[in-house]
PDB file of C-alpha atoms in Angstrom:
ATOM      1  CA  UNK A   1      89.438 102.334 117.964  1.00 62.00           C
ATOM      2  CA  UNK A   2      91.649 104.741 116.862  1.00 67.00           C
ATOM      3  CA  UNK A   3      93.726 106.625 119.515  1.00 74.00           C
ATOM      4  CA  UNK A   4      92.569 110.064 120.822  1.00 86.00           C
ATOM      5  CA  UNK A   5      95.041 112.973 120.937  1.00 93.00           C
ATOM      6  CA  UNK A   6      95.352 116.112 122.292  1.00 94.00           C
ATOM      7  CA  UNK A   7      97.286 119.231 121.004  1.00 96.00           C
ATOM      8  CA  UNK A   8      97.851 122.406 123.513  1.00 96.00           C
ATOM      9  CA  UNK A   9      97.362 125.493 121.056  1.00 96.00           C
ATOM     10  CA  UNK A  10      97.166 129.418 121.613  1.00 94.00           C
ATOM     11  CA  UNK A  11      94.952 131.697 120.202  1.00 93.00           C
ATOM     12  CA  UNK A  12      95.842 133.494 117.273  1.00 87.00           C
ATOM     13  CA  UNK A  13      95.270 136.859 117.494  1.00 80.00           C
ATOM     14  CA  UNK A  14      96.103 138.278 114.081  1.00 75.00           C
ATOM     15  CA  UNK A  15      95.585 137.138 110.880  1.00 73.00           C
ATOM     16  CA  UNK A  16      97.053 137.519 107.335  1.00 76.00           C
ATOM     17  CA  UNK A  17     100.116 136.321 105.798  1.00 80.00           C
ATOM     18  CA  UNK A  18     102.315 138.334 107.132  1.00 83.00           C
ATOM     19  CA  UNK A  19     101.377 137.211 110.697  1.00 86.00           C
ATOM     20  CA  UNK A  20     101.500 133.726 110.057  1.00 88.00           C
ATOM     21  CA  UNK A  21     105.084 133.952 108.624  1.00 87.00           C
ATOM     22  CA  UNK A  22     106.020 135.602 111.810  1.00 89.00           C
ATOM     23  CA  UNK A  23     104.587 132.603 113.310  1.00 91.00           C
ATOM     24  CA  UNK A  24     106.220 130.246 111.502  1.00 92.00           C
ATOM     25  CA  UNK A  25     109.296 131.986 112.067  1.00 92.00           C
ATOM     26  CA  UNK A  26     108.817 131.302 116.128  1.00 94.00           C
ATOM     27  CA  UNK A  27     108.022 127.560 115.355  1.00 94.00           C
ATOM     28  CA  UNK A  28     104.420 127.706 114.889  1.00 95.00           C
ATOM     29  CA  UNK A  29     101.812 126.406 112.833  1.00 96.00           C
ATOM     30  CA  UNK A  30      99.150 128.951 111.967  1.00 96.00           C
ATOM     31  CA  UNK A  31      94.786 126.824 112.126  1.00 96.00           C
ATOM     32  CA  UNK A  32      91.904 127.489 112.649  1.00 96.00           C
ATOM     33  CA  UNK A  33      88.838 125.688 114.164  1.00 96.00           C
ATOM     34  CA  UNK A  34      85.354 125.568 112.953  1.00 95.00           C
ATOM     35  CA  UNK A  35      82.063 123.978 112.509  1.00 92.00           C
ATOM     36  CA  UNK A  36      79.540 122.984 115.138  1.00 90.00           C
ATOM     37  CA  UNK A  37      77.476 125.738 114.554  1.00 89.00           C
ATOM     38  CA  UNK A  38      80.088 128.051 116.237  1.00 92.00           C
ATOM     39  CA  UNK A  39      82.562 130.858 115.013  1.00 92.00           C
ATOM     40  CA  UNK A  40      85.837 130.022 113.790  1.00 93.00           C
ATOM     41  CA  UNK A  41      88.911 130.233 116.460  1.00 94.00           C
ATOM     42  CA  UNK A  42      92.281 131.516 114.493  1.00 94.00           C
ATOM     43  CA  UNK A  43      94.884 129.162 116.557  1.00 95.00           C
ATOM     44  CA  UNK A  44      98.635 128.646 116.579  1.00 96.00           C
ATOM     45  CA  UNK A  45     100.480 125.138 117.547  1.00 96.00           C
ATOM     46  CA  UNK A  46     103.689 124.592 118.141  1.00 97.00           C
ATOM     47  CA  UNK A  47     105.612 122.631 114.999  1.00 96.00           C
ATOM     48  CA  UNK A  48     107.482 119.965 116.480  1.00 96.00           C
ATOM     49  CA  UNK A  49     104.327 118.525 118.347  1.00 96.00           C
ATOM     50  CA  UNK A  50     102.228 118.643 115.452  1.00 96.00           C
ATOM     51  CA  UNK A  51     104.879 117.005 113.196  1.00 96.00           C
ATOM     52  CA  UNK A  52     104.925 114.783 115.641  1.00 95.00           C
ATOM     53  CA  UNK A  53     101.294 113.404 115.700  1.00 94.00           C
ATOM     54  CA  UNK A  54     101.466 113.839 112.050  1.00 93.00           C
ATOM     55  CA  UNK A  55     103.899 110.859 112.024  1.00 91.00           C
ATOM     56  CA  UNK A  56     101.723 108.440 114.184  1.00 85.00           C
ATOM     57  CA  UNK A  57      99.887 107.386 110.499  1.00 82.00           C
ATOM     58  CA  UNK A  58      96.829 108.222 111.727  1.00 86.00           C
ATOM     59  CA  UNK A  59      96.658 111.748 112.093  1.00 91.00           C
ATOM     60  CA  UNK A  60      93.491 111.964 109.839  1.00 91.00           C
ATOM     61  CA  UNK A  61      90.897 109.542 111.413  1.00 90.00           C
ATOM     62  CA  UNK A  62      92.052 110.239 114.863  1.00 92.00           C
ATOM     63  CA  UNK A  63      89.717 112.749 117.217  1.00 93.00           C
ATOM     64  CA  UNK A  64      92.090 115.404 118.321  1.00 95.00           C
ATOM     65  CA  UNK A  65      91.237 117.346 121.557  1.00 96.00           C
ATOM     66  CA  UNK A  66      92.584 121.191 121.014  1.00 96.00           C
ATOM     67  CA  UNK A  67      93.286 122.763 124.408  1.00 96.00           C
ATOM     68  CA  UNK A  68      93.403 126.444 124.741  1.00 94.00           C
ATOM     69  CA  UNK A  69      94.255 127.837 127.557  1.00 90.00           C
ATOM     70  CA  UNK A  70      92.995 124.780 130.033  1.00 91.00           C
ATOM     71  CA  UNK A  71      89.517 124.805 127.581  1.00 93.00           C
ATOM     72  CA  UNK A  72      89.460 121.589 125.236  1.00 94.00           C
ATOM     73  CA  UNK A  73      87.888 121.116 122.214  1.00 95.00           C
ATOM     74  CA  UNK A  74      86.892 118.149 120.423  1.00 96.00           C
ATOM     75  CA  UNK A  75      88.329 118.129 116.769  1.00 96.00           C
ATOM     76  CA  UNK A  76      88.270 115.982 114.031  1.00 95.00           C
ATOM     77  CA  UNK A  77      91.387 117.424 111.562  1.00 95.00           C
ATOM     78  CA  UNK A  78      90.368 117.891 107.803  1.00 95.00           C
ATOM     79  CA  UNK A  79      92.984 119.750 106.129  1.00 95.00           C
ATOM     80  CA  UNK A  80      97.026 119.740 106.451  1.00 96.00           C
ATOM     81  CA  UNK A  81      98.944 122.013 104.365  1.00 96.00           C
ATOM     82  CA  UNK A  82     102.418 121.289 103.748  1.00 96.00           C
ATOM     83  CA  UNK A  83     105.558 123.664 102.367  1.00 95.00           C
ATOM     84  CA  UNK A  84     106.017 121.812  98.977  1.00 95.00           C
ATOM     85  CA  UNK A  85     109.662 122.139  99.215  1.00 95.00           C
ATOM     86  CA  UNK A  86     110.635 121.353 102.800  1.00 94.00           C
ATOM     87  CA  UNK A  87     107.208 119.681 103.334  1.00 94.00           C
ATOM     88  CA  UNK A  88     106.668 121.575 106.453  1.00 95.00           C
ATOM     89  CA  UNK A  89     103.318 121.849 108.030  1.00 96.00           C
ATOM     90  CA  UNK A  90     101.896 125.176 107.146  1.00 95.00           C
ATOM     91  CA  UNK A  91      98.739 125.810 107.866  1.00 96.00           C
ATOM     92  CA  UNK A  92      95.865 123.342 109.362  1.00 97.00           C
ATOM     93  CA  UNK A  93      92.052 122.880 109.812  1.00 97.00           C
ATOM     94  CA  UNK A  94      89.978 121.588 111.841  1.00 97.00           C
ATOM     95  CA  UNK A  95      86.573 120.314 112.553  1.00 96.00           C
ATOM     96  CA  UNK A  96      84.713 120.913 115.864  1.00 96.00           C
ATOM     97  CA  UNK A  97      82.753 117.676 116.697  1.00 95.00           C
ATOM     98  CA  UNK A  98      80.319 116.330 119.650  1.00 92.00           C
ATOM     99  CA  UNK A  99      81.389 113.160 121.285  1.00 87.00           C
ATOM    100  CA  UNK A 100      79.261 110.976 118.878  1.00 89.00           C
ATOM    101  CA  UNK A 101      79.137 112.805 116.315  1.00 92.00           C
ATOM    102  CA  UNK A 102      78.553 110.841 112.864  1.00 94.00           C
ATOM    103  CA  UNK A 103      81.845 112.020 110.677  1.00 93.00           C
ATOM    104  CA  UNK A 104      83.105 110.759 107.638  1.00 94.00           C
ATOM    105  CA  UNK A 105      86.582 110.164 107.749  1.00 93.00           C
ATOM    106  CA  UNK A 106      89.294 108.030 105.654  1.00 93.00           C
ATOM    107  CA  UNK A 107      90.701 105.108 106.812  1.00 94.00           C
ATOM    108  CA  UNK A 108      93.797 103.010 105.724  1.00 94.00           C
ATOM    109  CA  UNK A 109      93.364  99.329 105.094  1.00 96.00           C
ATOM    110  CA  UNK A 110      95.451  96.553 106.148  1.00 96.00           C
ATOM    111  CA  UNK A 111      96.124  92.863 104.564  1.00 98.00           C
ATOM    112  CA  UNK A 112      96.876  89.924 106.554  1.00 97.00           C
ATOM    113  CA  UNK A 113      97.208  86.702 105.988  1.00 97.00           C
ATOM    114  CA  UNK A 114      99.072  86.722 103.103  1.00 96.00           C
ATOM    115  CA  UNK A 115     100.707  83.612 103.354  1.00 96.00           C
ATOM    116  CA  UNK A 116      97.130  81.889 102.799  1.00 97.00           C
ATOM    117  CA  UNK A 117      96.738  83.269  99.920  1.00 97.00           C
ATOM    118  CA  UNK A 118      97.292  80.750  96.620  1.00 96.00           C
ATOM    119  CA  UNK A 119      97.880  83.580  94.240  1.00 95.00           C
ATOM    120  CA  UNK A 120     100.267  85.065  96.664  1.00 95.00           C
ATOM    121  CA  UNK A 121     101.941  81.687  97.040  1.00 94.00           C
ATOM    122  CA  UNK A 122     102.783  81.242  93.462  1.00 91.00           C
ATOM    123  CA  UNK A 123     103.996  84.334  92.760  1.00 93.00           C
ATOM    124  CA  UNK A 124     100.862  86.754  92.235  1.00 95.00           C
ATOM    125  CA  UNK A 125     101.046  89.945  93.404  1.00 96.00           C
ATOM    126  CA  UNK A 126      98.644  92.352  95.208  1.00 97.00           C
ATOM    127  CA  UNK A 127      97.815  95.286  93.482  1.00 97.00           C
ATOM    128  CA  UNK A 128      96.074  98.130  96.265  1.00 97.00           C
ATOM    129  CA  UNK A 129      93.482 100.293  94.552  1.00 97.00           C
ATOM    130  CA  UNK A 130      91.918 102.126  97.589  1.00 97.00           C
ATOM    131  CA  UNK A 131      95.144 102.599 100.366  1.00 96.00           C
ATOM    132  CA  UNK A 132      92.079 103.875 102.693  1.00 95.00           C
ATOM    133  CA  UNK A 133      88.292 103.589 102.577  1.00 96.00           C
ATOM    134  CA  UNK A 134      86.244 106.368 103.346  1.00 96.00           C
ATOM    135  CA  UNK A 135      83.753 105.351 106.295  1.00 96.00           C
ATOM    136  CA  UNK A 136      80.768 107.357 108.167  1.00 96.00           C
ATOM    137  CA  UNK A 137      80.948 106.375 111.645  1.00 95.00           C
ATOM    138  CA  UNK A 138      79.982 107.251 114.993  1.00 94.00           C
ATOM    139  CA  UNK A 139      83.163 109.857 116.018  1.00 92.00           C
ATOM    140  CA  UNK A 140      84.271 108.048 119.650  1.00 90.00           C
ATOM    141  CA  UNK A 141      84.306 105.497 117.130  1.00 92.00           C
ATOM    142  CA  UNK A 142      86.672 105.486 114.544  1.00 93.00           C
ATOM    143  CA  UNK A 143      88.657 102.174 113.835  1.00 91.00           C
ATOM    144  CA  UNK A 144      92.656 102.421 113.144  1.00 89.00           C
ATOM    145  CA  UNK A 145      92.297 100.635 109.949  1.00 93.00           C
ATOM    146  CA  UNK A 146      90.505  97.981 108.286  1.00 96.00           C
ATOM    147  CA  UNK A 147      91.665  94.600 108.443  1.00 97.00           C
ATOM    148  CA  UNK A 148      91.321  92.727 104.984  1.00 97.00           C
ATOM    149  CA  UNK A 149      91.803  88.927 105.019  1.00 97.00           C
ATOM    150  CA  UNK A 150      93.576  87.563 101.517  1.00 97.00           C
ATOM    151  CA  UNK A 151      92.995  83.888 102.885  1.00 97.00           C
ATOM    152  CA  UNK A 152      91.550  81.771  99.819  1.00 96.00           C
ATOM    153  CA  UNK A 153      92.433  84.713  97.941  1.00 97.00           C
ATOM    154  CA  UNK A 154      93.982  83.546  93.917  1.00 96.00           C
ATOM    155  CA  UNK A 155      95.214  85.326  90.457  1.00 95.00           C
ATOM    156  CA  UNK A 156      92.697  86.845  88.804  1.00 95.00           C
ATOM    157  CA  UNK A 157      90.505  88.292  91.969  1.00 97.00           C
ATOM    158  CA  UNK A 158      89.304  91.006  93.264  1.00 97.00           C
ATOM    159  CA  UNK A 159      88.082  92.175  96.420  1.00 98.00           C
ATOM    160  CA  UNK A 160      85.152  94.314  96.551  1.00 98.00           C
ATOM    161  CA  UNK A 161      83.736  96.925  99.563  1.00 97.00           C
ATOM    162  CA  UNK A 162      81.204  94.188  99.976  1.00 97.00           C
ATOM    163  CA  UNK A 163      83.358  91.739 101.157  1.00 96.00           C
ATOM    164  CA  UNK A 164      85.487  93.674 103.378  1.00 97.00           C
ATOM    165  CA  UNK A 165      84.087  93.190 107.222  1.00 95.00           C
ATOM    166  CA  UNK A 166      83.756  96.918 108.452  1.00 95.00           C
ATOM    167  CA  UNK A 167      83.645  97.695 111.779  1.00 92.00           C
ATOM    168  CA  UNK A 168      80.115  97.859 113.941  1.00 91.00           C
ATOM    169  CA  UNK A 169      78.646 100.721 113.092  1.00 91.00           C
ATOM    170  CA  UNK A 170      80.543 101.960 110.349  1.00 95.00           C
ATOM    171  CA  UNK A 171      79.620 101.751 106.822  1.00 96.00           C
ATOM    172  CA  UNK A 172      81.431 103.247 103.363  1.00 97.00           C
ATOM    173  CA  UNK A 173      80.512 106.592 102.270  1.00 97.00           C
ATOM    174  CA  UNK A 174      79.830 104.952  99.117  1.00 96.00           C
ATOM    175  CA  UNK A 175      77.285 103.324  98.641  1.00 95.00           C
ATOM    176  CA  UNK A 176      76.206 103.705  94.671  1.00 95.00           C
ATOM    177  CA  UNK A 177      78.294 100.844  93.440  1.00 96.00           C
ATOM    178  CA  UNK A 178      80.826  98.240  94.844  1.00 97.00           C
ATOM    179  CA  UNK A 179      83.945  99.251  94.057  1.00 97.00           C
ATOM    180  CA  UNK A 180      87.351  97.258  93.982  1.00 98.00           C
ATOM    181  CA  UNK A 181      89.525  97.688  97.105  1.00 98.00           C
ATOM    182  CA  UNK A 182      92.304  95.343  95.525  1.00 98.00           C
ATOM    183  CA  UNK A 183      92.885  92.710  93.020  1.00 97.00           C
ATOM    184  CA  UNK A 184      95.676  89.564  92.420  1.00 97.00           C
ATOM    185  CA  UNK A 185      97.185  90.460  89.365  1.00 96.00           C
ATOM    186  CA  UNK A 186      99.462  87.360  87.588  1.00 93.00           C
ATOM    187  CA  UNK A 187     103.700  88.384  88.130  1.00 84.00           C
ATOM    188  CA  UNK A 188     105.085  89.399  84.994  1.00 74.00           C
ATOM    189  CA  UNK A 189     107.602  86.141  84.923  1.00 64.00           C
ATOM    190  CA  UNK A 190     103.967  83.889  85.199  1.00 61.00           C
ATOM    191  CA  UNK A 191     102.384  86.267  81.762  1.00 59.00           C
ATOM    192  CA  UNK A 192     105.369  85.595  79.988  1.00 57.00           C
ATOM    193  CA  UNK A 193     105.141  81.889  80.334  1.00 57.00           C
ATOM    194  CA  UNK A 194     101.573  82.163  79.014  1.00 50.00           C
ATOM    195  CA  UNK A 195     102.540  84.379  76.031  1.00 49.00           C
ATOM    196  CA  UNK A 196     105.475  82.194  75.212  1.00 51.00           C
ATOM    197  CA  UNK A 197     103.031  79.185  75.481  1.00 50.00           C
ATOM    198  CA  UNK A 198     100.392  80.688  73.329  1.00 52.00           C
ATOM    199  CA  UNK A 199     103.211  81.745  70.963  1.00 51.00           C
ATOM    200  CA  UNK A 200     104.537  78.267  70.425  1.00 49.00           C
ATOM    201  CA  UNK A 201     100.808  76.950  69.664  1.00 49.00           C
ATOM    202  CA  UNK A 202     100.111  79.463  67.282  1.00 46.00           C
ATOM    203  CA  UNK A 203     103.909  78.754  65.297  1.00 44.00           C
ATOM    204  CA  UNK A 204     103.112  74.996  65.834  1.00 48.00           C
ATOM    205  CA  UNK A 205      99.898  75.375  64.073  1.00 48.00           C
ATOM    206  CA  UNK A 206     101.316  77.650  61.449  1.00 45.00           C
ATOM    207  CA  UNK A 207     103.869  75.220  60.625  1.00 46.00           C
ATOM    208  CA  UNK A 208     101.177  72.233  59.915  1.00 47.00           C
ATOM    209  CA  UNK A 209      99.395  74.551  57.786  1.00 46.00           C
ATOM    210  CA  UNK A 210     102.126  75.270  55.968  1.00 44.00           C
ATOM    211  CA  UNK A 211     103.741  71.549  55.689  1.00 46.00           C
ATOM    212  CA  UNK A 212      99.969  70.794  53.975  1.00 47.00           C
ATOM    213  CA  UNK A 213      99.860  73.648  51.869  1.00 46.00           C
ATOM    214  CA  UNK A 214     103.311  72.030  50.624  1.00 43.00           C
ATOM    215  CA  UNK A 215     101.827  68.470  50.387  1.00 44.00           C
ATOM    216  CA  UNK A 216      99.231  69.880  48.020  1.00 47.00           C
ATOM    217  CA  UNK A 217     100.993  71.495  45.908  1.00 45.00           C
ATOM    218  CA  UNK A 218     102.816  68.493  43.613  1.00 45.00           C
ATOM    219  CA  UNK A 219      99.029  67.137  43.084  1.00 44.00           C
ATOM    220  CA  UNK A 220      97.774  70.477  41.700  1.00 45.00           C
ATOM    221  CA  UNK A 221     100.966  70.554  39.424  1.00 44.00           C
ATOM    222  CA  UNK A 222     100.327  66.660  38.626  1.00 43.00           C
ATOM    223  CA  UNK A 223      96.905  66.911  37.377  1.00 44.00           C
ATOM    224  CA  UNK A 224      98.325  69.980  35.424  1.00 44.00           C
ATOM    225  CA  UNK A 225     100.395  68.014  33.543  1.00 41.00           C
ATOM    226  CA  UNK A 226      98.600  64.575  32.508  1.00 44.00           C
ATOM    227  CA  UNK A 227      96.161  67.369  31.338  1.00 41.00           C
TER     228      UNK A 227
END
């Protein structure tokens, strides 16, 4: 289950751009927290322990507990903004929750056993489509990530949604069609020996046709001439 955190945070008592320059500025992160059938709450939290959360991985599917002012909140975070220069945090929202709430939240996957994997062994090479899956689960549940086994695994499959082993409970927000997580594509080295082989074949059999179009020829010209 993925790891609960907890942010202390201020209220924010003006808003507009000019007050949340001034707060970055000081060090602070301008949000906001809503949902839940309650009015938004304009927040501030401090940079470096936001940043710092942010870099655990699993900032997105985690429940994150909001304290102002000794008063928690449960949170489930939905949007970070980031500088697009410096890549600072600039502004982020969140989502009040109940303890088991049903959320829909994404989630990164994870291989293992790659070393059972024939296509792996002889070269193949994993190509990710979907980096994270996006589950509805219970929200004191959320998993970390989701473990995909590549035993058995050779060039030329795929892995589908339906054969990825979700957690109790959880199931993929899609549900309309059953979509690739990942496939073994062939390394580039292994397509060129196939192309190369192919190519050889084809020249092979365009030389025989040629060496008989040859043969032919003198016994068209013979008849030619006794005639």
């Amino acid at each position: 289950m993925s790891e609960q955190l907890t942010l202390s945070a201020e209220a924010r008592d003006r808003a507009g751009k000019g007050a949340s320059r001034h707060l970055r500025r000081e060090g602070r992160v301008p949000a906001v927290v809503y949902g839940n059938n309650e009015e938004p709450t304009s927040i501030h939290i401090e940079e470096k322990a936001l940043v710092k959360v942010l870099r655990t991985g699993h900032f997105m599917n985690s429940v994150v507990m909001i304290d102002v002012g000794g008063k928690a909140t449960r949170t489930l975070p939905k949007d970070v903004q980031f500088h697009p220069v410096t890549d600072r945090p600039l502004h982020v929202d969140f989502l009040r929750i109940s303890e088991h709430a049903t959320v829909t939240v994404a989630v990164p996957v994870r291989f293992i056993n790659e070393e059972k994997s024939p296509g792996l062994k002889k070269g193949g090479v994993l190509n990710v489509v979907r980096h994270d899956l996006e589950l509805v689960v219970d929200a004191a549940e959320i998993p970390d990530d989701i473990v995909i086994d590549l035993s058995g695994y050779d060039v030329g499959d795929s892995i589908h949604i339906s054969a990825v082993t979700l957690p109790k409970g959880a199931k993929s927000a899609i549900e309309d069609r059953d979509f690739t997580v990942a496939t073994l594509v062939a390394p580039s080295s292994l397509k060129g020996e196939t192309t190369a082989t192919g190519g050889g074949e084809a020249a092979e059999g365009a030389e025989g046709e040629a060496e008989g179009e040859t043969a032919e020829a003198p016994a068209e010209g013979g008849e030619a001439s006794e005639g």
